[in-house]
Coordinates of C-alpha atoms in Angstrom, one line a residue:
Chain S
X78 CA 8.9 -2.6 -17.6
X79 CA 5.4 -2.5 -16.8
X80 CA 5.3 -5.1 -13.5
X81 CA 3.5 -2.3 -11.8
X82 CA 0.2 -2.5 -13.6
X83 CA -0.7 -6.1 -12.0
X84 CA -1.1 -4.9 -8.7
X85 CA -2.9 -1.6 -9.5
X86 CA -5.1 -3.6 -11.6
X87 CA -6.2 -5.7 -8.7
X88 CA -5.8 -2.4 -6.5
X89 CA -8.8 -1.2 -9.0
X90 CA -11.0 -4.4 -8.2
X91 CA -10.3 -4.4 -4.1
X92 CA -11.2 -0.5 -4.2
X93 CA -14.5 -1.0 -5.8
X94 CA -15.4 -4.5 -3.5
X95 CA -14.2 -2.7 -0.6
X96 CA -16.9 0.1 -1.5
X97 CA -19.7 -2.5 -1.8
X98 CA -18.9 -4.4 1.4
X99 CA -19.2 -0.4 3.0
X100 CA -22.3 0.5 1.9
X101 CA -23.8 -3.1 2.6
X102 CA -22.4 -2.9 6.4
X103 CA -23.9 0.2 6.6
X104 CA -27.4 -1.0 5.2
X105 CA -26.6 -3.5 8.0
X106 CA -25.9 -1.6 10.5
X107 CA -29.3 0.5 10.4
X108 CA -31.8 -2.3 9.8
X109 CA -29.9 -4.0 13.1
X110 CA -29.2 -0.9 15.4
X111 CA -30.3 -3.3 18.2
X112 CA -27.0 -5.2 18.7
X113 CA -24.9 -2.6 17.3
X114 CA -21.9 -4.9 18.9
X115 CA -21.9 -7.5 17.2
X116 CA -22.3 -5.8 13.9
X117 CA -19.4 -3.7 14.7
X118 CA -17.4 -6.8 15.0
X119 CA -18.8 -8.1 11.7
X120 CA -18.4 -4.5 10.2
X121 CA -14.6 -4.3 10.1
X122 CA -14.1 -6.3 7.0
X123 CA -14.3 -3.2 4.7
X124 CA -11.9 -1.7 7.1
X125 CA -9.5 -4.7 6.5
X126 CA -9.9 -4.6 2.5
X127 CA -8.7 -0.7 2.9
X128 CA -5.5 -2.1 4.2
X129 CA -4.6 -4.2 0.9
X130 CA -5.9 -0.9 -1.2
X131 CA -3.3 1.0 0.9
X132 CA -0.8 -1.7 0.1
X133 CA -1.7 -2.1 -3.9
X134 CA -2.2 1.7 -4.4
X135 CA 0.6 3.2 -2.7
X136 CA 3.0 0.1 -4.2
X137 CA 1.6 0.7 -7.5
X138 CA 1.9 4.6 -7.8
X139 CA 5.7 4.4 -6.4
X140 CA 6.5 1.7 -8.3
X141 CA 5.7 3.8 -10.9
X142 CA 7.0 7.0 -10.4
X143 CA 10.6 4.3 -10.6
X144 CA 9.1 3.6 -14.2
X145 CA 9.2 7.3 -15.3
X146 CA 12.3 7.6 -13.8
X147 CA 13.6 4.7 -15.6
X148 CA 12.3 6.0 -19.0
X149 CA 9.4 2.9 -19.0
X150 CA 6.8 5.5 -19.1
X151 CA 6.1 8.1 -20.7
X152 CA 3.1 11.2 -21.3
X153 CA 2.4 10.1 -24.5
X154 CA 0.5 7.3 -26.2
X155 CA 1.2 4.2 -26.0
X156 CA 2.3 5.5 -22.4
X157 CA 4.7 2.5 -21.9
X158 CA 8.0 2.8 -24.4
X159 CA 8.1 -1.5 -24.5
X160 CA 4.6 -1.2 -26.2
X161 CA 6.1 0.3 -29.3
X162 CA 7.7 -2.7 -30.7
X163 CA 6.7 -6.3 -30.8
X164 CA 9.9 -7.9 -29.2
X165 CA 9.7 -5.6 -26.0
X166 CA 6.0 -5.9 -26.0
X167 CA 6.2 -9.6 -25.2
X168 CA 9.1 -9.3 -23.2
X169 CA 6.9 -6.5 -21.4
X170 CA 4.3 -9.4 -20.9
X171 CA 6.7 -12.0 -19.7
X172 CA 7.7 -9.4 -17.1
X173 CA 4.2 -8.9 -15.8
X174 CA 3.0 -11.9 -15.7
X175 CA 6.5 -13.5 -13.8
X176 CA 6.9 -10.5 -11.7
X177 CA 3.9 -8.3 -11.7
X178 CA 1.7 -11.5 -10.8
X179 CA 4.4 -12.3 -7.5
X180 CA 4.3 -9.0 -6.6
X181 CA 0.5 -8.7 -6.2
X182 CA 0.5 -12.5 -4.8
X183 CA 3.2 -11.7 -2.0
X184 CA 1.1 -8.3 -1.2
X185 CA -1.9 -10.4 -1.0
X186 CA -0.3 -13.1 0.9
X187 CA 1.1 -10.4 3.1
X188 CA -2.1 -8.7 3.9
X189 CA -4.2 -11.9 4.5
X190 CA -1.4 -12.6 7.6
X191 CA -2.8 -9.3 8.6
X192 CA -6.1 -10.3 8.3
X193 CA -5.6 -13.5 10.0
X194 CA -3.5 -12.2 13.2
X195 CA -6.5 -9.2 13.7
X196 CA -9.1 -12.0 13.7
X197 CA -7.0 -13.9 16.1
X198 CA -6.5 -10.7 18.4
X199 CA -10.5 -10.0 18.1
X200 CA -11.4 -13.7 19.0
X201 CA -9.4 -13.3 22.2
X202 CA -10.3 -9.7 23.0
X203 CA -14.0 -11.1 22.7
X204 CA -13.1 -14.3 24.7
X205 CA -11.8 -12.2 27.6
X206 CA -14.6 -9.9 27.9
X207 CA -17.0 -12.5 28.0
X208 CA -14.9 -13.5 30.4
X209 CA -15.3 -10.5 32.6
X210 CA -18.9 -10.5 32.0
X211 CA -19.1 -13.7 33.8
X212 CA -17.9 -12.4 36.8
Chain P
X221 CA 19.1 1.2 -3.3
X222 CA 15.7 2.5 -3.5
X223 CA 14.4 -0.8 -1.3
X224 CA 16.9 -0.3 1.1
X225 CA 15.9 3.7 1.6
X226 CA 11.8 2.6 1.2
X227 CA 12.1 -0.5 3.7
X228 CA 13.8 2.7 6.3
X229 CA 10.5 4.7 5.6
X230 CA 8.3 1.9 6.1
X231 CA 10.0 1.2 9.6
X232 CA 9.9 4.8 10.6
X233 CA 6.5 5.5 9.6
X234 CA 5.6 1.9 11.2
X235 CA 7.3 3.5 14.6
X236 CA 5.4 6.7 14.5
X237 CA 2.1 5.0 14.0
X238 CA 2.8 2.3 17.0
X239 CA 3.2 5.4 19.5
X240 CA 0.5 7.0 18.7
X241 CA -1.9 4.1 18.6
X242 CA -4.7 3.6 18.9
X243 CA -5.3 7.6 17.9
X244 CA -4.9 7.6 14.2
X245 CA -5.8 11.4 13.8
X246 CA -2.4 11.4 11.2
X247 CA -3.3 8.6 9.6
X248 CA 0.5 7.6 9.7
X249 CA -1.0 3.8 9.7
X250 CA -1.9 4.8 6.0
X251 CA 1.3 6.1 5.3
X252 CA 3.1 3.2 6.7
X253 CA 0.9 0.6 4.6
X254 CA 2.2 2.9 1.3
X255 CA 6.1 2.5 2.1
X256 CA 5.2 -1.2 2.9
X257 CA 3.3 -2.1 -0.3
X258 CA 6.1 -0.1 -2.2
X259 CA 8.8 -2.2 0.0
X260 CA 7.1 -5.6 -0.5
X261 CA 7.1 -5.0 -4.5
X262 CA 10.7 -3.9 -4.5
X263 CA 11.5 -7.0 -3.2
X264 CA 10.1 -9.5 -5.5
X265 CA 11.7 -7.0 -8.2
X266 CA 14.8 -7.8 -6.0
X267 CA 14.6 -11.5 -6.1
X268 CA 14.0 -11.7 -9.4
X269 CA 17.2 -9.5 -10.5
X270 CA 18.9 -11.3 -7.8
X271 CA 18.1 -14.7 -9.9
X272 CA 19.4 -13.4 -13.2
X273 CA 22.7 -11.3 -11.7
X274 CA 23.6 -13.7 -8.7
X275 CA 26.4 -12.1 -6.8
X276 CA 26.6 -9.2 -9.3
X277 CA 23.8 -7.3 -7.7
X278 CA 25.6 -7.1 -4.1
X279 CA 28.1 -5.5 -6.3
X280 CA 26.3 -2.4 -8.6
X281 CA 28.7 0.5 -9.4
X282 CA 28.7 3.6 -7.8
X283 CA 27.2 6.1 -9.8
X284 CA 24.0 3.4 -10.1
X285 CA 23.7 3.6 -6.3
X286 CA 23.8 7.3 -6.4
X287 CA 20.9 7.2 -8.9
X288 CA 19.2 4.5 -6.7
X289 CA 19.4 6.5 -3.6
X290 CA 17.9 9.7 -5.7
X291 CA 15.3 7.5 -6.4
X292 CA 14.6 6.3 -2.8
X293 CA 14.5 9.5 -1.8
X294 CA 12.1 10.7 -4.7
X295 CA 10.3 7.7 -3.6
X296 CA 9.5 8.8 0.0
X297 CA 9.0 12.5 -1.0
X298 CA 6.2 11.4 -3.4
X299 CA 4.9 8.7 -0.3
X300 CA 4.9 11.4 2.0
X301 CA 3.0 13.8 -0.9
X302 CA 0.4 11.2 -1.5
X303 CA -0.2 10.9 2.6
X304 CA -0.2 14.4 2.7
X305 CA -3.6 14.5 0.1
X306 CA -5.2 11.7 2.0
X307 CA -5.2 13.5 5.0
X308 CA -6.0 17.1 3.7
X309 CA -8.8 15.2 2.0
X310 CA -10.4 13.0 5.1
X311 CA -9.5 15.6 7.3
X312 CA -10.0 13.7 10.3
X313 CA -9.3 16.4 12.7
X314 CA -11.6 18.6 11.2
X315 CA -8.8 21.6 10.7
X316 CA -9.3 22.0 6.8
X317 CA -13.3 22.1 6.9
X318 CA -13.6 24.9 10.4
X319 CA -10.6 26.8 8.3
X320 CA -12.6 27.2 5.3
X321 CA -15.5 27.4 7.2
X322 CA -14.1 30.4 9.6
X323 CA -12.9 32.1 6.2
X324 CA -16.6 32.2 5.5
X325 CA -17.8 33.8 8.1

């Protein structure tokens, strides 16, 4: 019905931290341009954050697109045909917040694996240059 | 239906972007995280239909899986549209910026 508007609603709020966390790395990065290295390890969080907004946004918009297919939504005001009536409005609400809310957990969930496994593969990448260093 | 054709998108595009790595120039790692995202939804949406028409929804009729599999494919097209803007818009290779540029000269 409207399950979609969950994840593009926290789609909305990892956009706008993800542009925050940019422009502070990159405040970062000039004040530190000494040991750019380490920064650009620290750097790539932003980068990570674009990966859920990849996930939430392009979920979200073809979710959607199944919505207006499915006659959910429409062009005109109130935009979602469950909103007109009182007993599809709060089965519209049941819906999002049972399956809009799993949705945007198991994206979450999904991309903080991601997140996890990179960090991993980083720690050892570093471990094994300062490995060759040594030598 | 439409998972089914989204999850085959996601796997392609997943492909494409491994063999290329680690040039992104396509950003097909972009595309790949929009059929995922898309895939990962459908299948909570899946579950959940799963719950309420147990062994009924291994069973749809056929004219709903020809409608599904319109919508799949809808699905990708608009995927692949959406990648299509993102990269005319970055630009990473530079072709849209020199060809407007060489225009203006």
């Amino acid at each position: 019905m409207a399950c979609f508007i969950v994840p593009a609603t926290e789609a909305i709020v990892t956009t706008i931290a993800a542009k925050v966390l940019k422009k502070r790395e990159e405040s970062r990065k000039i004040s530190r341009s000494g040991s750019t290295d380490e920064i650009i390890e620290k750097a790539s969080f932003s980068r990570k954050l674009g990966w859920l907004n990849n996930l939430l946004w392009g979920g979200s918009a073809l979710l959607a697109l199944e919505h207006v297919w499915h006659g959910e939504v429409v062009p005109w005001f109130p935009f979602l045909t469950a909103a007109s009536d009182p007993e599809s409005k709060a089965e519209m609400l049941h819906e999002m917040s049972t399956v809009g809310v799993t949705m945007a957990l198991l994206v979450t969930g999904v991309w903080v694996g991601m997140v996890v496994v990179s960090s991993v593969l980083e720690k050892k990448a570093a471990k094994l240059k300062l490995a060759e260093n040594k030598k | 239906m439409t998972l089914l054709v989204t999850v085959f998108a996601a796997i392609v595009a997943t492909i494409v972007w491994y063999k290329n790595s680690p040039k992104d120039d396509m950003k097909v790692g972009t595309l790949s995280l929009i059929y995922w995202g898309a895939s990962l939804m459908w299948t909570v949406d899946a579950i959940f239909e799963y719950a309420e028409l147990k062994e009924e929804y291994f069973n749809p009729a056929a004219q709903d899986m020809l409608n599904d599999f319109f919508l799949g494919l809808t699905v990708v097209a608009l995927g692949l549209v959406i990648w299509l803007v993102i990269l005319l818009v970055k630009d990473p290779k530079g072709v849209v910026k020199s060809a407007l540029l060489s225009k203006k000269n």
